[in-house]
């Protein structure tokens, strides 16, 4: 195996890597621009994702809780100017009717920041990164990984929340079929009733009045969010039936633990 080492980069380098390699962050993500925001400096990056939603991004080379507040300023700007932005980037497929997303990219996120994110009524994605160089090569290669946002103790539901909205967000037909198959199978997992309901940006799964799993939909996959073996709420991406099969034992174990 070729040897490599982790390297530190400047913020300008991170911005360049994210813009040039947006597909490395998320499949189908396309860089649009970086814009000056009146009174709030310059937005690090503006993307459009695979489902034609606009994505405002804040990048940082150090862990910093304040980046959430900066990112929310960008989110506010994009929300207030979505029609104008859709006109400017009309040739890039941006759809102003789709949910606006805030993306934060950093080497890491504190528990404080992730806890704050779960209470904010906005579609937020957290991505960590590290940069490496292979021996004998000066090219800096970024590696991005999505971080799961912990679920609220009690899911927040709105009357407008429905399964059609959730399934409509997922654009990969094969993954959609895997999700539908899972939802159809869930009631057969045990004798106790299992409640499946759409919540804000996800699908909640309960038994015995307690939530044991969330299914958070992305464009090309979905996350199974549940407790890991150490009891930490964790998101596991499902990109295939094999991924889901590997999680079955963990999901069923957490369901049984909620009944104790």
Coordinates of N, CA and C in Angstrom, one line a residue:
X1 N 0.8 -1.2 0.0 CA 0.0 0.0 0.0 C 0.9 1.3 0.0
X2 N 0.5 2.2 -0.8 CA 1.3 3.4 -0.9 C 1.1 4.3 0.4
X3 N 2.2 4.8 0.9 CA 2.2 5.5 2.1 C 1.7 7.0 1.9
X4 N 1.0 7.5 2.9 CA 0.5 8.9 2.8 C 0.6 9.5 4.2
X5 N 0.5 10.8 4.2 CA 0.5 11.6 5.5 C -0.6 12.6 5.4
X6 N -1.1 13.0 6.6 CA -2.1 14.0 6.7 C -1.4 15.4 6.7
X7 N -2.0 16.4 6.0 CA -1.4 17.7 5.9 C -2.4 18.7 6.3
X8 N -1.9 19.8 6.8 CA -2.8 21.0 7.1 C -2.8 21.9 5.9
X9 N -3.9 22.6 5.7 CA -4.0 23.6 4.6 C -4.6 24.9 5.1
X10 N -4.4 25.9 4.3 CA -5.0 27.2 4.6 C -6.5 27.2 4.1
X11 N -7.2 28.2 4.6 CA -8.6 28.3 4.3 C -8.9 28.5 2.8
X12 N -8.0 29.3 2.2 CA -8.1 29.5 0.7 C -8.0 28.2 0.0
X13 N -7.1 27.3 0.4 CA -6.9 26.1 -0.2 C -8.1 25.2 -0.1
X14 N -8.7 25.2 1.1 CA -9.9 24.4 1.4 C -11.0 24.9 0.4
X15 N -11.1 26.2 0.3 CA -12.2 26.7 -0.6 C -11.9 26.2 -2.0
X16 N -10.7 26.3 -2.5 CA -10.3 25.9 -3.8 C -10.6 24.4 -4.0
X17 N -10.3 23.6 -3.0 CA -10.5 22.1 -3.1 C -12.0 21.8 -3.2
X18 N -12.8 22.5 -2.4 CA -14.2 22.3 -2.3 C -14.9 22.7 -3.6
X19 N -14.4 23.8 -4.2 CA -15.0 24.2 -5.5 C -14.6 23.3 -6.6
X20 N -13.4 22.9 -6.7 CA -12.9 22.1 -7.8 C -13.4 20.7 -7.6
X21 N -13.5 20.2 -6.4 CA -13.8 18.8 -6.2 C -15.2 18.6 -5.4
X22 N -16.2 19.4 -5.8 CA -17.5 19.3 -5.2 C -18.1 17.9 -5.2
X23 N -17.8 17.2 -6.3 CA -18.3 15.8 -6.4 C -17.7 14.9 -5.3
X24 N -16.5 15.3 -4.8 CA -15.9 14.5 -3.7 C -16.6 14.7 -2.4
X25 N -17.3 15.9 -2.2 CA -18.1 16.1 -1.0 C -19.4 15.3 -1.1
X26 N -20.1 15.4 -2.2 CA -21.4 14.8 -2.3 C -21.6 14.5 -3.8
X27 N -22.1 13.3 -4.1 CA -22.3 13.0 -5.5 C -23.4 13.9 -6.1
X28 N -23.1 14.5 -7.3 CA -24.1 15.4 -7.9 C -24.0 16.8 -7.5
X29 N -23.1 17.1 -6.5 CA -23.0 18.5 -6.0 C -22.2 19.3 -7.0
X30 N -22.7 20.5 -7.4 CA -22.0 21.3 -8.4 C -21.7 22.7 -7.9
X31 N -20.5 23.2 -8.0 CA -20.2 24.5 -7.6 C -20.8 25.6 -8.5
X32 N -21.3 26.6 -7.9 CA -21.9 27.7 -8.7 C -21.1 29.0 -8.6
X33 N -20.7 29.4 -7.3 CA -20.1 30.7 -7.2 C -19.7 30.9 -5.7
X34 N -19.0 32.0 -5.4 CA -18.8 32.5 -4.1 C -19.2 33.9 -4.1
X35 N -20.1 34.4 -3.3 CA -20.7 35.7 -3.4 C -20.4 36.6 -2.2
X36 N -20.4 37.9 -2.5 CA -20.3 38.8 -1.4 C -21.7 39.1 -0.8
X37 N -21.8 39.0 0.5 CA -23.1 39.2 1.1 C -23.1 40.5 1.8
X38 N -24.0 41.4 1.5 CA -24.0 42.7 2.1 C -24.1 42.6 3.6
X39 N -23.1 43.3 4.3 CA -23.0 43.3 5.7 C -22.5 42.0 6.4
X40 N -22.2 41.0 5.6 CA -21.8 39.7 6.2 C -20.6 39.1 5.5
X41 N -19.8 39.9 4.7 CA -18.6 39.4 4.1 C -18.9 38.6 2.9
X42 N -18.2 37.5 2.6 CA -18.3 36.7 1.4 C -18.7 35.3 1.7
X43 N -19.7 34.8 1.1 CA -20.1 33.4 1.2 C -19.0 32.5 0.6
X44 N -18.6 31.5 1.4 CA -17.5 30.6 0.9 C -17.8 29.9 -0.4
X45 N -19.0 29.4 -0.5 CA -19.3 28.7 -1.7 C -20.9 28.5 -1.8
X46 N -21.3 28.6 -3.1 CA -22.7 28.3 -3.4 C -22.8 27.2 -4.3
X47 N -23.5 26.1 -4.0 CA -23.6 24.9 -4.8 C -25.1 24.7 -5.2
X48 N -25.2 23.8 -6.2 CA -26.6 23.2 -6.5 C -26.4 21.7 -6.4
X49 N -27.3 21.0 -5.7 CA -27.1 19.6 -5.5 C -27.8 18.8 -6.6
X50 N -27.8 17.4 -6.4 CA -28.3 16.5 -7.5 C -29.8 16.7 -7.7
X51 N -30.5 17.2 -6.6 CA -31.9 17.4 -6.7 C -32.3 18.8 -7.1
X52 N -31.3 19.6 -7.6 CA -31.5 21.0 -8.0 C -31.8 22.0 -6.9
X53 N -31.5 21.6 -5.6 CA -31.6 22.5 -4.5 C -30.4 23.4 -4.4
X54 N -30.5 24.6 -4.0 CA -29.4 25.5 -3.8 C -28.8 25.2 -2.4
X55 N -27.4 25.2 -2.3 CA -26.7 24.9 -1.1 C -25.8 26.0 -0.7
X56 N -26.0 26.6 0.4 CA -25.1 27.7 0.9 C -24.0 27.0 1.8
X57 N -22.8 27.3 1.6 CA -21.7 26.5 2.3 C -20.8 27.5 3.1
X58 N -20.5 27.1 4.3 CA -19.5 27.8 5.2 C -18.4 26.8 5.4
X59 N -17.1 27.2 5.2 CA -16.0 26.3 5.3 C -15.0 26.9 6.4
X60 N -14.4 26.0 7.1 CA -13.4 26.5 8.1 C -12.4 25.4 8.3
X61 N -11.1 25.9 8.5 CA -10.0 24.9 8.7 C -9.8 24.6 10.2
X62 N -10.6 25.1 11.1 CA -10.5 24.8 12.5 C -11.9 24.6 13.0
X63 N -12.0 23.8 14.1 CA -13.3 23.6 14.7 C -13.8 24.9 15.4
X64 N -14.9 25.4 15.0 CA -15.3 26.7 15.5 C -16.9 26.7 15.5
X65 N -17.4 26.8 16.7 CA -18.9 26.8 16.9 C -19.5 28.0 16.2
X66 N -18.8 29.1 16.1 CA -19.4 30.3 15.5 C -19.7 30.2 14.0
X67 N -19.1 29.1 13.3 CA -19.4 29.0 11.9 C -20.9 28.7 11.6
X68 N -21.5 28.1 12.6 CA -23.0 27.9 12.4 C -23.7 29.2 12.3
X69 N -23.4 30.2 13.1 CA -24.1 31.4 13.0 C -23.7 32.2 11.7
X70 N -22.5 32.0 11.3 CA -22.1 32.6 10.0 C -22.9 32.0 8.9
X71 N -23.0 30.6 9.0 CA -23.7 29.9 7.9 C -25.2 30.3 7.9
X72 N -25.7 30.5 9.1 CA -27.2 30.9 9.1 C -27.4 32.3 8.5
X73 N -26.4 33.1 8.6 CA -26.5 34.4 7.8 C -26.5 34.2 6.3
X74 N -25.7 33.2 5.8 CA -25.7 32.9 4.4 C -27.1 32.3 4.0
X75 N -27.6 31.4 4.9 CA -28.9 30.7 4.7 C -30.0 31.8 4.6
X76 N -29.9 32.8 5.5 CA -30.9 33.8 5.4 C -30.8 34.6 4.1
X77 N -29.6 34.9 3.7 CA -29.4 35.7 2.5 C -30.0 34.9 1.3
X78 N -29.7 33.6 1.2 CA -30.1 32.8 0.1 C -31.7 32.7 0.1
X79 N -32.2 32.5 1.3 CA -33.7 32.4 1.4 C -34.4 33.7 0.9
X80 N -33.8 34.8 1.3 CA -34.4 36.1 0.9 C -34.2 36.5 -0.6
X81 N -33.2 35.8 -1.2 CA -32.9 36.2 -2.6 C -33.0 35.0 -3.5
X82 N -33.8 34.0 -3.2 CA -33.8 32.7 -3.9 C -34.3 33.0 -5.4
X83 N -35.3 33.8 -5.6 CA -35.8 34.0 -6.9 C -34.7 34.7 -7.8
X84 N -34.0 35.7 -7.3 CA -32.9 36.3 -8.0 C -31.8 35.3 -8.3
X85 N -31.5 34.5 -7.4 CA -30.4 33.5 -7.6 C -30.8 32.5 -8.6
X86 N -32.1 32.1 -8.6 CA -32.6 31.1 -9.6 C -32.5 31.7 -11.0
X87 N -32.7 33.0 -11.1 CA -32.6 33.6 -12.4 C -31.1 33.7 -12.9
X88 N -30.2 34.1 -11.9 CA -28.8 34.2 -12.3 C -28.2 32.8 -12.7
X89 N -28.7 31.7 -12.0 CA -28.1 30.4 -12.3 C -29.1 29.5 -13.0
X90 N -30.0 30.1 -13.8 CA -31.0 29.3 -14.4 C -30.5 28.2 -15.3
X91 N -29.3 28.4 -15.9 CA -28.7 27.4 -16.8 C -28.0 26.3 -16.0
X92 N -28.0 26.4 -14.7 CA -27.4 25.4 -13.8 C -28.4 24.4 -13.2
X93 N -29.7 24.6 -13.6 CA -30.7 23.7 -13.1 C -31.3 24.0 -11.7
X94 N -30.9 25.2 -11.1 CA -31.4 25.5 -9.8 C -32.9 25.7 -9.8
X95 N -33.6 25.0 -8.9 CA -35.0 25.1 -8.7 C -35.4 25.8 -7.5
X96 N -36.0 27.0 -7.5 CA -36.3 27.8 -6.4 C -37.4 27.2 -5.5
X97 N -38.1 26.3 -6.0 CA -39.2 25.6 -5.2 C -38.6 24.5 -4.2
X98 N -37.4 24.1 -4.5 CA -36.8 23.1 -3.7 C -36.2 23.6 -2.3
X99 N -36.1 22.7 -1.4 CA -35.6 23.1 0.0 C -34.2 23.6 -0.1
X100 N -34.0 24.8 0.5 CA -32.6 25.4 0.6 C -31.9 24.6 1.7
X101 N -30.6 24.4 1.4 CA -29.7 23.7 2.4 C -28.5 24.5 2.8
X102 N -28.2 24.3 4.1 CA -27.0 24.9 4.6 C -26.0 23.8 4.8
X103 N -24.7 24.0 4.3 CA -23.7 23.0 4.5 C -22.5 23.6 5.2
X104 N -22.1 22.9 6.3 CA -20.9 23.4 7.0 C -19.8 22.3 6.8
X105 N -18.6 22.8 6.5 CA -17.4 21.9 6.2 C -16.3 22.3 7.1
X106 N -15.8 21.4 7.9 CA -14.8 21.7 9.0 C -14.0 20.4 9.3
X107 N -12.8 20.5 9.9 CA -12.1 19.3 10.4 C -12.9 18.5 11.4
X108 N -13.8 19.2 12.1 CA -14.6 18.5 13.2 C -15.7 19.5 13.7
X109 N -16.6 18.9 14.4 CA -17.7 19.7 15.0 C -17.9 19.3 16.4
X110 N -18.0 20.3 17.3 CA -18.2 20.1 18.7 C -19.6 19.5 19.0
X111 N -19.8 18.9 20.1 CA -21.1 18.4 20.5 C -22.1 19.6 20.6
X112 N -21.6 20.8 21.1 CA -22.4 22.0 21.2 C -23.0 22.4 19.8
X113 N -22.2 22.4 18.8 CA -22.7 22.8 17.5 C -23.7 21.8 17.0
X114 N -23.4 20.5 17.1 CA -24.3 19.5 16.5 C -25.6 19.5 17.3
X115 N -25.6 19.7 18.6 CA -26.8 19.8 19.4 C -27.6 21.0 19.0
X116 N -27.0 22.1 18.7 CA -27.7 23.3 18.2 C -28.4 23.1 16.9
X117 N -27.7 22.3 16.0 CA -28.3 22.1 14.7 C -29.6 21.3 14.8
X118 N -29.7 20.4 15.7 CA -31.0 19.6 15.7 C -32.2 20.4 16.1
X119 N -32.0 21.6 16.7 CA -33.2 22.4 17.0 C -33.5 23.5 16.0
X120 N -32.7 23.6 15.0 CA -32.9 24.7 14.0 C -33.8 24.2 12.9
X121 N -34.8 25.0 12.6 CA -35.7 24.6 11.5 C -35.1 25.0 10.1
X122 N -34.1 24.2 9.8 CA -33.4 24.4 8.5 C -32.8 23.1 8.1
X123 N -32.6 22.9 6.8 CA -32.0 21.7 6.3 C -30.5 21.8 6.3
X124 N -29.8 21.2 7.3 CA -28.4 21.4 7.5 C -27.6 20.1 7.3
X125 N -26.5 20.2 6.6 CA -25.6 19.1 6.4 C -24.2 19.4 7.0
X126 N -23.7 18.5 7.7 CA -22.3 18.7 8.3 C -21.3 17.8 7.7
X127 N -20.2 18.3 7.2 CA -19.2 17.5 6.6 C -17.8 17.8 7.2
X128 N -17.2 16.7 7.7 CA -15.8 16.8 8.1 C -14.9 16.5 7.0
X129 N -13.6 17.0 7.1 CA -12.6 16.7 6.1 C -11.3 16.5 6.7
X130 N -10.4 15.8 6.0 CA -9.0 15.7 6.2 C -8.3 15.7 4.9
X131 N -7.1 16.2 4.9 CA -6.3 16.3 3.6 C -5.1 15.4 3.8
X132 N -4.8 14.7 2.7 CA -3.6 13.8 2.7 C -2.7 14.1 1.4
X133 N -1.5 13.6 1.6 CA -0.5 13.6 0.4 C 0.1 12.2 0.4
X134 N 0.2 11.7 -0.8 CA 0.9 10.4 -1.0 C 2.4 10.7 -1.1
X135 N 3.2 9.8 -0.6 CA 4.7 9.9 -0.7 C 5.1 10.1 -2.2
X136 N 5.9 11.1 -2.4 CA 6.4 11.4 -3.8 C 5.4 12.2 -4.6
X137 N 4.4 12.7 -4.0 CA 3.4 13.4 -4.8 C 2.9 14.6 -4.0
X138 N 3.0 15.8 -4.6 CA 2.6 17.0 -3.9 C 1.1 17.4 -3.9
X139 N 0.4 16.6 -4.6 CA -1.1 16.8 -4.7 C -1.8 16.6 -3.4
X140 N -2.6 17.6 -3.0 CA -3.3 17.5 -1.8 C -4.7 16.9 -2.1
X141 N -5.0 15.8 -1.4 CA -6.3 15.1 -1.7 C -7.2 15.3 -0.5
X142 N -8.4 15.9 -0.6 CA -9.3 16.0 0.5 C -10.2 14.8 0.6
X143 N -10.5 14.4 1.8 CA -11.5 13.3 2.0 C -12.6 13.9 2.9
X144 N -13.8 13.9 2.4 CA -15.0 14.4 3.1 C -15.9 13.3 3.6
X145 N -16.5 13.6 4.7 CA -17.4 12.6 5.4 C -18.5 13.3 6.1
X146 N -19.7 12.8 5.8 CA -20.9 13.5 6.4 C -21.0 13.1 7.9
X147 N -21.3 14.0 8.7 CA -21.5 13.8 10.2 C -23.0 13.9 10.5
X148 N -23.5 12.9 11.2 CA -24.9 12.9 11.5 C -25.3 13.9 12.6
X149 N -26.4 14.6 12.5 CA -26.9 15.5 13.5 C -27.8 14.7 14.4
X150 N -27.6 14.8 15.7 CA -28.4 14.0 16.6 C -29.9 14.4 16.6
X151 N -30.8 13.4 16.8 CA -32.2 13.7 16.7 C -32.7 14.3 18.0
X152 N -33.7 15.2 17.9 CA -34.4 15.7 19.1 C -34.9 14.6 19.9
X153 N -35.0 14.8 21.2 CA -35.6 13.7 22.0 C -37.0 13.3 21.6
X154 N -37.8 14.3 21.2 CA -39.2 14.1 20.7 C -39.2 14.7 19.3
X155 N -39.4 13.9 18.3 CA -39.5 14.4 16.9 C -40.6 15.5 16.7
X156 N -40.2 16.5 16.0 CA -41.2 17.6 15.7 C -41.9 17.3 14.4
X157 N -43.2 17.3 14.5 CA -44.0 17.0 13.3 C -45.0 18.1 13.0
X158 N -45.2 18.3 11.7 CA -46.1 19.3 11.2 C -47.2 18.6 10.4
X159 N -48.4 19.3 10.4 CA -49.5 18.7 9.6 C -49.1 18.5 8.2
X160 N -48.2 19.3 7.6 CA -47.9 19.2 6.2 C -46.9 18.1 5.9
X161 N -46.3 17.5 7.0 CA -45.3 16.4 6.8 C -46.0 15.2 6.3
X162 N -45.5 14.6 5.2 CA -46.1 13.4 4.7 C -45.0 12.6 3.9
X163 N -45.3 11.3 3.7 CA -44.3 10.4 3.1 C -44.0 10.8 1.7
X164 N -45.0 11.4 0.9 CA -44.8 11.8 -0.4 C -43.6 12.8 -0.5
X165 N -43.7 13.8 0.5 CA -42.6 14.8 0.5 C -41.3 14.1 0.7
X166 N -41.2 13.2 1.6 CA -39.9 12.5 2.0 C -39.4 11.8 0.8
X167 N -40.3 10.9 0.1 CA -39.8 10.1 -1.0 C -39.5 11.0 -2.2
X168 N -40.1 12.2 -2.3 CA -39.8 13.1 -3.4 C -38.4 13.7 -3.3
X169 N -37.9 13.7 -2.1 CA -36.6 14.3 -1.9 C -35.5 13.3 -2.4
X170 N -35.8 12.0 -2.4 CA -34.9 11.0 -2.8 C -35.0 10.8 -4.3
X171 N -33.9 11.0 -5.0 CA -33.9 10.9 -6.5 C -33.4 9.6 -7.0
X172 N -32.7 8.8 -6.2 CA -32.2 7.5 -6.7 C -33.3 6.5 -6.6
X173 N -33.8 6.0 -7.7 CA -34.9 5.0 -7.8 C -34.6 3.7 -7.1
X174 N -33.4 3.2 -7.3 CA -33.0 1.9 -6.6 C -33.0 2.1 -5.1
X175 N -32.4 3.2 -4.6 CA -32.4 3.4 -3.2 C -33.8 3.7 -2.6
X176 N -34.7 4.3 -3.4 CA -36.0 4.5 -3.0 C -36.8 3.2 -2.8
X177 N -36.5 2.2 -3.7 CA -37.1 0.9 -3.6 C -36.6 0.2 -2.4
X178 N -35.3 0.3 -2.0 CA -34.8 -0.3 -0.8 C -35.5 0.3 0.4
X179 N -35.7 1.6 0.4 CA -36.3 2.3 1.6 C -37.8 1.8 1.7
X180 N -38.5 1.7 0.6 CA -39.9 1.3 0.6 C -40.0 -0.1 1.1
X181 N -39.0 -1.0 0.7 CA -39.0 -2.4 1.2 C -38.7 -2.4 2.7
X182 N -37.8 -1.6 3.2 CA -37.6 -1.6 4.6 C -38.8 -1.1 5.4
X183 N -39.5 -0.1 4.9 CA -40.7 0.4 5.6 C -41.8 -0.6 5.6
X184 N -41.9 -1.4 4.5 CA -42.9 -2.4 4.4 C -42.6 -3.6 5.4
X185 N -41.3 -3.8 5.6 CA -40.9 -5.0 6.5 C -40.9 -4.6 8.0
X186 N -40.8 -3.4 8.3 CA -40.7 -3.0 9.7 C -41.8 -3.5 10.6
X187 N -43.1 -3.5 10.2 CA -44.1 -4.0 11.1 C -44.0 -5.4 11.4
X188 N -43.2 -6.2 10.7 CA -43.0 -7.6 10.9 C -41.9 -7.9 11.9
X189 N -41.2 -6.9 12.4 CA -40.0 -7.2 13.2 C -40.3 -7.7 14.6
X190 N -41.5 -7.5 15.1 CA -41.8 -8.0 16.4 C -43.3 -8.0 16.7
X191 N -43.7 -8.4 17.9 CA -45.1 -8.4 18.2 C -45.6 -7.1 18.6
X192 N -44.8 -6.2 19.1 CA -45.3 -4.9 19.5 C -45.4 -4.0 18.3
X193 N -46.4 -3.1 18.3 CA -46.6 -2.2 17.1 C -45.4 -1.3 16.9
X194 N -45.1 -1.0 15.6 CA -44.1 -0.1 15.3 C -44.7 1.1 14.6
X195 N -44.5 2.3 15.1 CA -45.0 3.5 14.5 C -44.0 4.1 13.5
X196 N -44.4 4.4 12.3 CA -43.6 5.0 11.3 C -44.3 6.3 10.9
X197 N -43.6 7.4 11.0 CA -44.2 8.7 10.7 C -43.2 9.7 10.1
X198 N -43.6 10.5 9.1 CA -42.7 11.5 8.6 C -42.5 12.6 9.6
X199 N -41.3 13.1 9.8 CA -41.1 14.2 10.6 C -40.2 15.2 9.8
X200 N -39.8 16.2 10.4 CA -39.0 17.3 9.7 C -37.7 16.7 9.2
X201 N -37.6 16.6 7.8 CA -36.4 16.2 7.1 C -36.1 14.7 7.3
X202 N -37.0 13.9 7.9 CA -36.7 12.5 8.1 C -38.0 11.7 8.3
X203 N -37.8 10.4 8.6 CA -38.9 9.5 8.9 C -38.5 8.9 10.3
X204 N -39.4 9.0 11.2 CA -39.2 8.5 12.6 C -39.8 7.1 12.7
X205 N -39.1 6.3 13.5 CA -39.5 4.9 13.7 C -39.5 4.7 15.2
X206 N -40.7 4.3 15.8 CA -40.9 4.2 17.2 C -41.4 2.8 17.6
X207 N -41.2 2.4 18.8 CA -41.9 1.2 19.3 C -42.0 1.4 20.8
X208 N -43.0 1.0 21.4 CA -43.2 1.2 22.9 C -43.2 2.7 23.2
X209 N -43.6 3.6 22.3 CA -43.6 5.0 22.6 C -42.2 5.7 22.5
X210 N -41.2 4.9 22.1 CA -39.9 5.5 22.1 C -39.2 5.3 20.7
X211 N -38.5 6.4 20.3 CA -37.9 6.4 19.0 C -36.6 5.6 19.1
X212 N -36.5 4.6 18.2 CA -35.2 3.8 18.1 C -34.5 4.1 16.8
X213 N -35.1 4.8 15.9 CA -34.4 5.0 14.6 C -35.0 6.2 13.8
X214 N -34.2 6.9 13.1 CA -34.6 7.8 12.1 C -34.0 7.4 10.8
X215 N -34.8 7.7 9.7 CA -34.3 7.4 8.4 C -34.3 8.8 7.7
X216 N -33.1 9.3 7.5 CA -32.9 10.7 6.9 C -32.5 10.6 5.5
X217 N -33.4 11.1 4.6 CA -33.2 11.0 3.2 C -32.3 12.0 2.6
X218 N -31.4 11.5 1.7 CA -30.5 12.4 0.9 C -30.9 12.2 -0.5
X219 N -30.2 12.9 -1.4 CA -30.6 12.7 -2.8 C -30.3 11.3 -3.4
X220 N -29.1 10.8 -3.1 CA -28.7 9.5 -3.7 C -28.7 8.4 -2.7
X221 N -29.0 8.6 -1.4 CA -29.0 7.5 -0.4 C -29.8 8.0 0.8
X222 N -29.8 7.2 1.8 CA -30.5 7.6 3.0 C -29.6 7.2 4.2
X223 N -29.8 7.9 5.3 CA -29.0 7.5 6.5 C -29.9 6.8 7.5
X224 N -29.4 5.7 8.0 CA -30.1 5.0 9.2 C -29.4 5.6 10.4
X225 N -30.2 6.4 11.1 CA -29.7 7.1 12.4 C -30.2 6.3 13.6
X226 N -29.3 5.8 14.3 CA -29.7 5.0 15.5 C -28.5 4.9 16.4
X227 N -28.6 4.3 17.6 CA -27.5 4.2 18.5 C -26.5 3.1 18.1
X228 N -25.2 3.4 18.2 CA -24.2 2.4 17.9 C -24.0 1.6 19.1
X229 N -23.0 0.7 19.0 CA -22.7 -0.3 20.1 C -22.4 0.4 21.4
X230 N -21.8 1.7 21.3 CA -21.4 2.4 22.5 C -22.6 3.3 23.0
X231 N -23.7 3.3 22.4 CA -24.9 4.1 22.8 C -24.9 5.5 22.2
X232 N -24.0 5.8 21.2 CA -24.0 7.1 20.6 C -24.8 7.1 19.4
X233 N -25.6 8.2 19.3 CA -26.5 8.4 18.1 C -25.6 8.6 16.9
X234 N -25.8 7.7 15.9 CA -24.9 7.7 14.7 C -25.6 7.5 13.5
X235 N -25.2 8.1 12.4 CA -25.8 8.0 11.1 C -25.0 7.0 10.2
X236 N -25.7 6.0 9.6 CA -25.0 5.1 8.8 C -25.6 5.2 7.3
X237 N -24.8 5.6 6.3 CA -25.3 5.8 5.0 C -25.7 4.4 4.3
X238 N -26.8 4.4 3.7 CA -27.2 3.2 2.9 C -27.2 3.5 1.4
X239 N -26.2 2.9 0.8 CA -26.0 3.0 -0.7 C -26.4 1.8 -1.5
X240 N -26.7 0.7 -0.8 CA -27.1 -0.6 -1.4 C -27.8 -1.4 -0.5
X241 N -28.4 -2.5 -1.0 CA -29.1 -3.5 -0.1 C -28.1 -4.2 0.9
X242 N -26.8 -4.3 0.4 CA -25.8 -4.9 1.3 C -25.5 -4.0 2.5
X243 N -25.5 -2.7 2.3 CA -25.3 -1.8 3.4 C -26.4 -1.9 4.4
X244 N -27.7 -2.1 3.9 CA -28.8 -2.2 4.8 C -28.8 -3.5 5.6
X245 N -28.4 -4.6 4.9 CA -28.3 -5.9 5.6 C -27.3 -5.9 6.7
X246 N -26.2 -5.1 6.5 CA -25.2 -5.1 7.6 C -25.7 -4.3 8.8
X247 N -26.7 -3.5 8.7 CA -27.3 -2.8 9.8 C -28.5 -3.4 10.5
X248 N -29.0 -4.5 9.9 CA -30.2 -5.1 10.4 C -30.1 -5.5 11.9
X249 N -29.0 -6.2 12.2 CA -28.9 -6.6 13.6 C -28.8 -5.5 14.6
X250 N -28.2 -4.4 14.2 CA -28.1 -3.2 15.1 C -29.5 -2.6 15.2
X251 N -30.2 -2.4 14.1 CA -31.5 -1.8 14.2 C -32.5 -2.6 15.0
X252 N -32.5 -3.9 14.9 CA -33.4 -4.8 15.6 C -33.0 -4.8 17.1
X253 N -31.7 -4.8 17.4 CA -31.2 -4.7 18.8 C -31.7 -3.4 19.5
X254 N -31.6 -2.3 18.8 CA -32.1 -1.1 19.4 C -33.6 -1.0 19.5
X255 N -34.3 -1.7 18.6 CA -35.8 -1.8 18.8 C -36.1 -2.6 20.1
X256 N -35.4 -3.7 20.3 CA -35.7 -4.5 21.4 C -35.3 -3.8 22.7
X257 N -34.2 -3.0 22.7 CA -33.8 -2.2 23.9 C -34.8 -1.2 24.3
X258 N -35.6 -0.6 23.3 CA -36.6 0.4 23.6 C -37.8 -0.3 24.3
X259 N -38.0 -1.6 24.2 CA -39.1 -2.3 24.8 C -38.8 -2.7 26.2
X260 N -37.5 -2.6 26.6 CA -37.2 -3.1 28.0 C -37.6 -2.1 29.0

